[in-house]
PDB file of C-alpha atoms in Angstrom:
ATOM      1  CA  MET O  19     129.298-158.460-137.362  1.00 91.00           C
ATOM      2  CA  THR O  20     130.909-161.650-138.479  1.00 97.00           C
ATOM      3  CA  LEU O  21     128.497-164.520-139.418  1.00 98.00           C
ATOM      4  CA  VAL O  22     129.122-168.289-138.930  1.00 98.00           C
ATOM      5  CA  VAL O  23     126.845-170.646-140.817  1.00 97.00           C
ATOM      6  CA  VAL O  24     126.886-174.365-140.176  1.00 97.00           C
ATOM      7  CA  PRO O  25     124.797-176.864-142.015  1.00 94.00           C
ATOM      8  CA  VAL O  26     123.562-179.844-139.918  1.00 94.00           C
ATOM      9  CA  ARG O  27     121.454-182.834-140.240  1.00 91.00           C
ATOM     10  CA  TYR O  28     118.258-183.354-138.176  1.00 94.00           C
ATOM     11  CA  PRO O  29     117.791-185.387-135.982  1.00 94.00           C
ATOM     12  CA  LEU O  30     121.243-184.263-134.971  1.00 95.00           C
ATOM     13  CA  THR O  31     123.925-187.094-135.820  1.00 92.00           C
ATOM     14  CA  SER O  32     127.167-187.599-133.996  1.00 93.00           C
ATOM     15  CA  HIS O  33     129.078-186.001-137.048  1.00 91.00           C
ATOM     16  CA  SER O  34     126.568-182.934-136.854  1.00 93.00           C
ATOM     17  CA  LEU O  35     127.198-182.575-133.171  1.00 96.00           C
ATOM     18  CA  GLY O  36     130.950-182.521-133.867  1.00 95.00           C
ATOM     19  CA  THR O  37     130.605-179.982-136.674  1.00 95.00           C
ATOM     20  CA  LEU O  38     128.143-177.931-134.541  1.00 97.00           C
ATOM     21  CA  SER O  39     130.454-177.930-131.618  1.00 97.00           C
ATOM     22  CA  GLU O  40     133.278-176.504-133.566  1.00 97.00           C
ATOM     23  CA  ALA O  41     130.976-173.807-135.147  1.00 98.00           C
ATOM     24  CA  VAL O  42     129.815-172.655-131.696  1.00 98.00           C
ATOM     25  CA  SER O  43     133.449-172.446-130.569  1.00 98.00           C
ATOM     26  CA  VAL O  44     134.367-170.429-133.820  1.00 98.00           C
ATOM     27  CA  ALA O  45     131.375-168.229-133.288  1.00 98.00           C
ATOM     28  CA  ARG O  46     132.248-167.491-129.664  1.00 97.00           C
ATOM     29  CA  ASP O  47     136.146-166.893-130.438  1.00 97.00           C
ATOM     30  CA  ARG O  48     135.068-164.306-133.158  1.00 97.00           C
ATOM     31  CA  ASP O  49     132.319-162.847-131.262  1.00 98.00           C
ATOM     32  CA  ALA O  50     129.985-163.690-134.230  1.00 98.00           C
ATOM     33  CA  GLU O  51     126.487-164.451-134.926  1.00 98.00           C
ATOM     34  CA  LEU O  52     125.713-168.196-135.792  1.00 98.00           C
ATOM     35  CA  THR O  53     123.289-169.488-138.243  1.00 98.00           C
ATOM     36  CA  ILE O  54     122.411-173.265-137.804  1.00 98.00           C
ATOM     37  CA  LEU O  55     121.131-174.448-140.858  1.00 97.00           C
ATOM     38  CA  HIS O  56     119.132-177.723-141.894  1.00 96.00           C
ATOM     39  CA  VAL O  57     118.041-178.649-145.409  1.00 93.00           C
ATOM     40  CA  ASP O  58     114.789-180.579-145.439  1.00 93.00           C
ATOM     41  CA  LEU O  59     114.579-182.449-148.868  1.00 88.00           C
ATOM     42  CA  TYR O  60     111.523-182.152-150.841  1.00 87.00           C
ATOM     43  CA  GLN O  61     111.723-185.608-152.106  1.00 84.00           C
ATOM     44  CA  ASN O  62     112.415-186.908-148.375  1.00 84.00           C
ATOM     45  CA  SER O  63     110.620-184.277-146.258  1.00 81.00           C
ATOM     46  CA  HIS O  64     110.315-184.724-142.471  1.00 86.00           C
ATOM     47  CA  ASP O  65     108.633-181.356-142.208  1.00 91.00           C
ATOM     48  CA  VAL O  66     111.280-180.433-139.739  1.00 94.00           C
ATOM     49  CA  THR O  67     110.526-177.028-137.963  1.00 96.00           C
ATOM     50  CA  ARG O  68     112.882-174.448-136.568  1.00 97.00           C
ATOM     51  CA  SER O  69     111.637-175.155-133.048  1.00 98.00           C
ATOM     52  CA  GLU O  70     112.546-178.659-133.342  1.00 97.00           C
ATOM     53  CA  LEU O  71     115.840-177.933-134.577  1.00 98.00           C
ATOM     54  CA  LYS O  72     116.455-175.195-131.804  1.00 98.00           C
ATOM     55  CA  ARG O  73     115.270-177.735-129.101  1.00 98.00           C
ATOM     56  CA  ALA O  74     117.625-180.309-130.399  1.00 98.00           C
ATOM     57  CA  VAL O  75     120.541-177.967-130.486  1.00 98.00           C
ATOM     58  CA  GLU O  76     119.678-176.378-126.989  1.00 98.00           C
ATOM     59  CA  ARG O  77     119.485-180.105-125.335  1.00 98.00           C
ATOM     60  CA  GLU O  78     123.126-180.522-126.442  1.00 97.00           C
ATOM     61  CA  PHE O  79     124.574-176.994-126.051  1.00 97.00           C
ATOM     62  CA  GLY O  80     122.252-174.980-123.902  1.00 98.00           C
ATOM     63  CA  PRO O  81     120.833-171.607-125.040  1.00 97.00           C
ATOM     64  CA  LEU O  82     123.095-169.977-127.701  1.00 98.00           C
ATOM     65  CA  ASP O  83     123.315-166.307-127.897  1.00 96.00           C
ATOM     66  CA  ARG O  84     122.997-164.584-131.221  1.00 98.00           C
ATOM     67  CA  THR O  85     121.951-167.872-132.876  1.00 98.00           C
ATOM     68  CA  ARG O  86     119.554-168.194-135.773  1.00 98.00           C
ATOM     69  CA  TYR O  87     117.913-171.427-136.677  1.00 98.00           C
ATOM     70  CA  VAL O  88     116.909-172.018-140.442  1.00 98.00           C
ATOM     71  CA  VAL O  89     115.211-174.768-142.075  1.00 97.00           C
ATOM     72  CA  ARG O  90     115.258-174.609-145.998  1.00 96.00           C
ATOM     73  CA  ARG O  91     113.500-176.810-148.323  1.00 93.00           C
ATOM     74  CA  GLY O  92     115.365-177.891-151.339  1.00 90.00           C
ATOM     75  CA  PHE O  93     116.054-180.693-153.905  1.00 87.00           C
ATOM     76  CA  LEU O  94     119.808-180.775-153.413  1.00 80.00           C
ATOM     77  CA  VAL O  95     121.519-180.239-150.078  1.00 80.00           C
ATOM     78  CA  GLU O  96     124.687-178.847-151.287  1.00 77.00           C
ATOM     79  CA  GLU O  97     122.820-176.276-153.542  1.00 80.00           C
ATOM     80  CA  THR O  98     120.738-175.128-150.919  1.00 86.00           C
ATOM     81  CA  ILE O  99     123.525-174.609-148.519  1.00 86.00           C
ATOM     82  CA  LEU O 100     125.407-172.759-151.059  1.00 85.00           C
ATOM     83  CA  GLU O 101     122.315-170.432-151.759  1.00 88.00           C
ATOM     84  CA  GLU O 102     121.758-169.824-147.866  1.00 91.00           C
ATOM     85  CA  VAL O 103     125.519-169.098-147.383  1.00 90.00           C
ATOM     86  CA  ALA O 104     125.612-166.529-150.366  1.00 88.00           C
ATOM     87  CA  ALA O 105     122.054-164.984-149.259  1.00 92.00           C
ATOM     88  CA  GLU O 106     123.370-164.497-145.588  1.00 93.00           C
ATOM     89  CA  GLY O 107     126.806-163.062-146.803  1.00 92.00           C
ATOM     90  CA  ALA O 108     128.574-165.535-144.341  1.00 94.00           C
ATOM     91  CA  ASP O 109     132.126-164.953-143.364  1.00 94.00           C
ATOM     92  CA  VAL O 110     132.808-168.443-142.016  1.00 94.00           C
ATOM     93  CA  VAL O 111     131.079-171.743-142.962  1.00 92.00           C
ATOM     94  CA  VAL O 112     131.916-174.722-140.728  1.00 93.00           C
ATOM     95  CA  ILE O 113     131.139-178.144-142.430  1.00 88.00           C
ATOM     96  CA  GLY O 114     131.850-181.672-141.653  1.00 84.00           C
ATOM     97  CA  SER O 115     134.240-183.890-143.725  1.00 78.00           C
ATOM     98  CA  LYS O 116     131.193-185.996-145.071  1.00 70.00           C
ATOM     99  CA  GLN O 117     129.528-182.823-146.216  1.00 64.00           C
ATOM    100  CA  ALA O 118     132.725-181.620-147.872  1.00 56.00           C
ATOM    101  CA  GLY O 119     132.983-184.659-149.799  1.00 57.00           C
ATOM    102  CA  ARG O 120     129.473-184.323-151.106  1.00 58.00           C
ATOM    103  CA  TRP O 121     130.232-180.824-152.008  1.00 60.00           C
ATOM    104  CA  ARG O 122     133.279-181.848-154.014  1.00 59.00           C
ATOM    105  CA  ARG O 123     131.355-184.358-155.997  1.00 61.00           C
ATOM    106  CA  THR O 124     128.677-181.667-156.791  1.00 61.00           C
ATOM    107  CA  ILE O 125     131.389-179.211-157.805  1.00 58.00           C
ATOM    108  CA  ARG O 126     133.182-181.832-159.699  1.00 59.00           C
ATOM    109  CA  ARG O 127     130.250-181.700-162.211  1.00 58.00           C
ATOM    110  CA  PHE O 128     131.162-178.130-162.961  1.00 55.00           C
ATOM    111  CA  LEU O 129     134.943-177.903-162.550  1.00 55.00           C
ATOM    112  CA  ASP O 130     137.930-180.135-163.239  1.00 55.00           C
ATOM    113  CA  ASP O 131     139.826-179.673-159.849  1.00 50.00           C
ATOM    114  CA  PRO O 132     137.186-179.289-157.202  1.00 49.00           C
ATOM    115  CA  ASP O 133     138.835-177.702-154.092  1.00 58.00           C
ATOM    116  CA  ILE O 134     135.775-176.899-151.914  1.00 58.00           C
ATOM    117  CA  GLU O 135     137.554-174.246-149.944  1.00 60.00           C
ATOM    118  CA  THR O 136     138.999-172.395-152.865  1.00 61.00           C
ATOM    119  CA  PHE O 137     135.479-172.541-154.659  1.00 60.00           C
ATOM    120  CA  LEU O 138     133.588-171.095-151.993  1.00 61.00           C
ATOM    121  CA  LYS O 139     136.254-168.472-151.145  1.00 62.00           C
ATOM    122  CA  GLY O 140     136.235-167.371-154.879  1.00 66.00           C
ATOM    123  CA  LYS O 141     132.384-167.545-155.200  1.00 67.00           C
ATOM    124  CA  LEU O 142     131.329-166.360-151.849  1.00 71.00           C
ATOM    125  CA  ASP O 143     134.338-164.735-150.209  1.00 76.00           C
ATOM    126  CA  CYS O 144     134.139-166.777-147.007  1.00 82.00           C
ATOM    127  CA  THR O 145     136.460-168.888-144.911  1.00 85.00           C
ATOM    128  CA  VAL O 146     135.460-172.662-144.779  1.00 84.00           C
ATOM    129  CA  ILE O 147     136.396-174.789-142.018  1.00 88.00           C
ATOM    130  CA  THR O 148     136.179-178.547-142.391  1.00 85.00           C
ATOM    131  CA  VAL O 149     135.688-180.643-139.387  1.00 90.00           C
ATOM    132  CA  ARG O 150     136.972-184.117-139.625  1.00 84.00           C
ATOM    133  CA  ALA O 151     134.237-186.585-138.586  1.00 68.00           C
ATOM    134  CA  ASP O 152     135.224-189.227-135.982  1.00 63.00           C
ATOM    135  CA  ASP O 153     134.172-192.517-137.117  1.00 50.00           C
TER     136      ASP O 153
END
């Protein structure tokens, strides 16, 4: 079974909604399972629960079949997302362009030419879809 992972902010922002909309569409098109991920930072914790995340998503999109809601605690958003994507064995990751920019800065610390799509494909063997945020 194909797995699509989409990291989002909570409360859901307009950018998160756009990214989530694309992820829902990709999951439906590929007959895939969907994991909606929020990273709750230790240093700025809001004690977000899976139930809160699920209610917020379902208010916008209605009930979603084969969808898992995950809240992970971490110090770095990007690192925690990468760990979840690797642990889940995701086939597709849908990220917003703002998230892609943060990932590039993080990867730049380790690589000379940070191309997030190539990096993730090489490290995690998954497809990365970047959703452009409407400003």
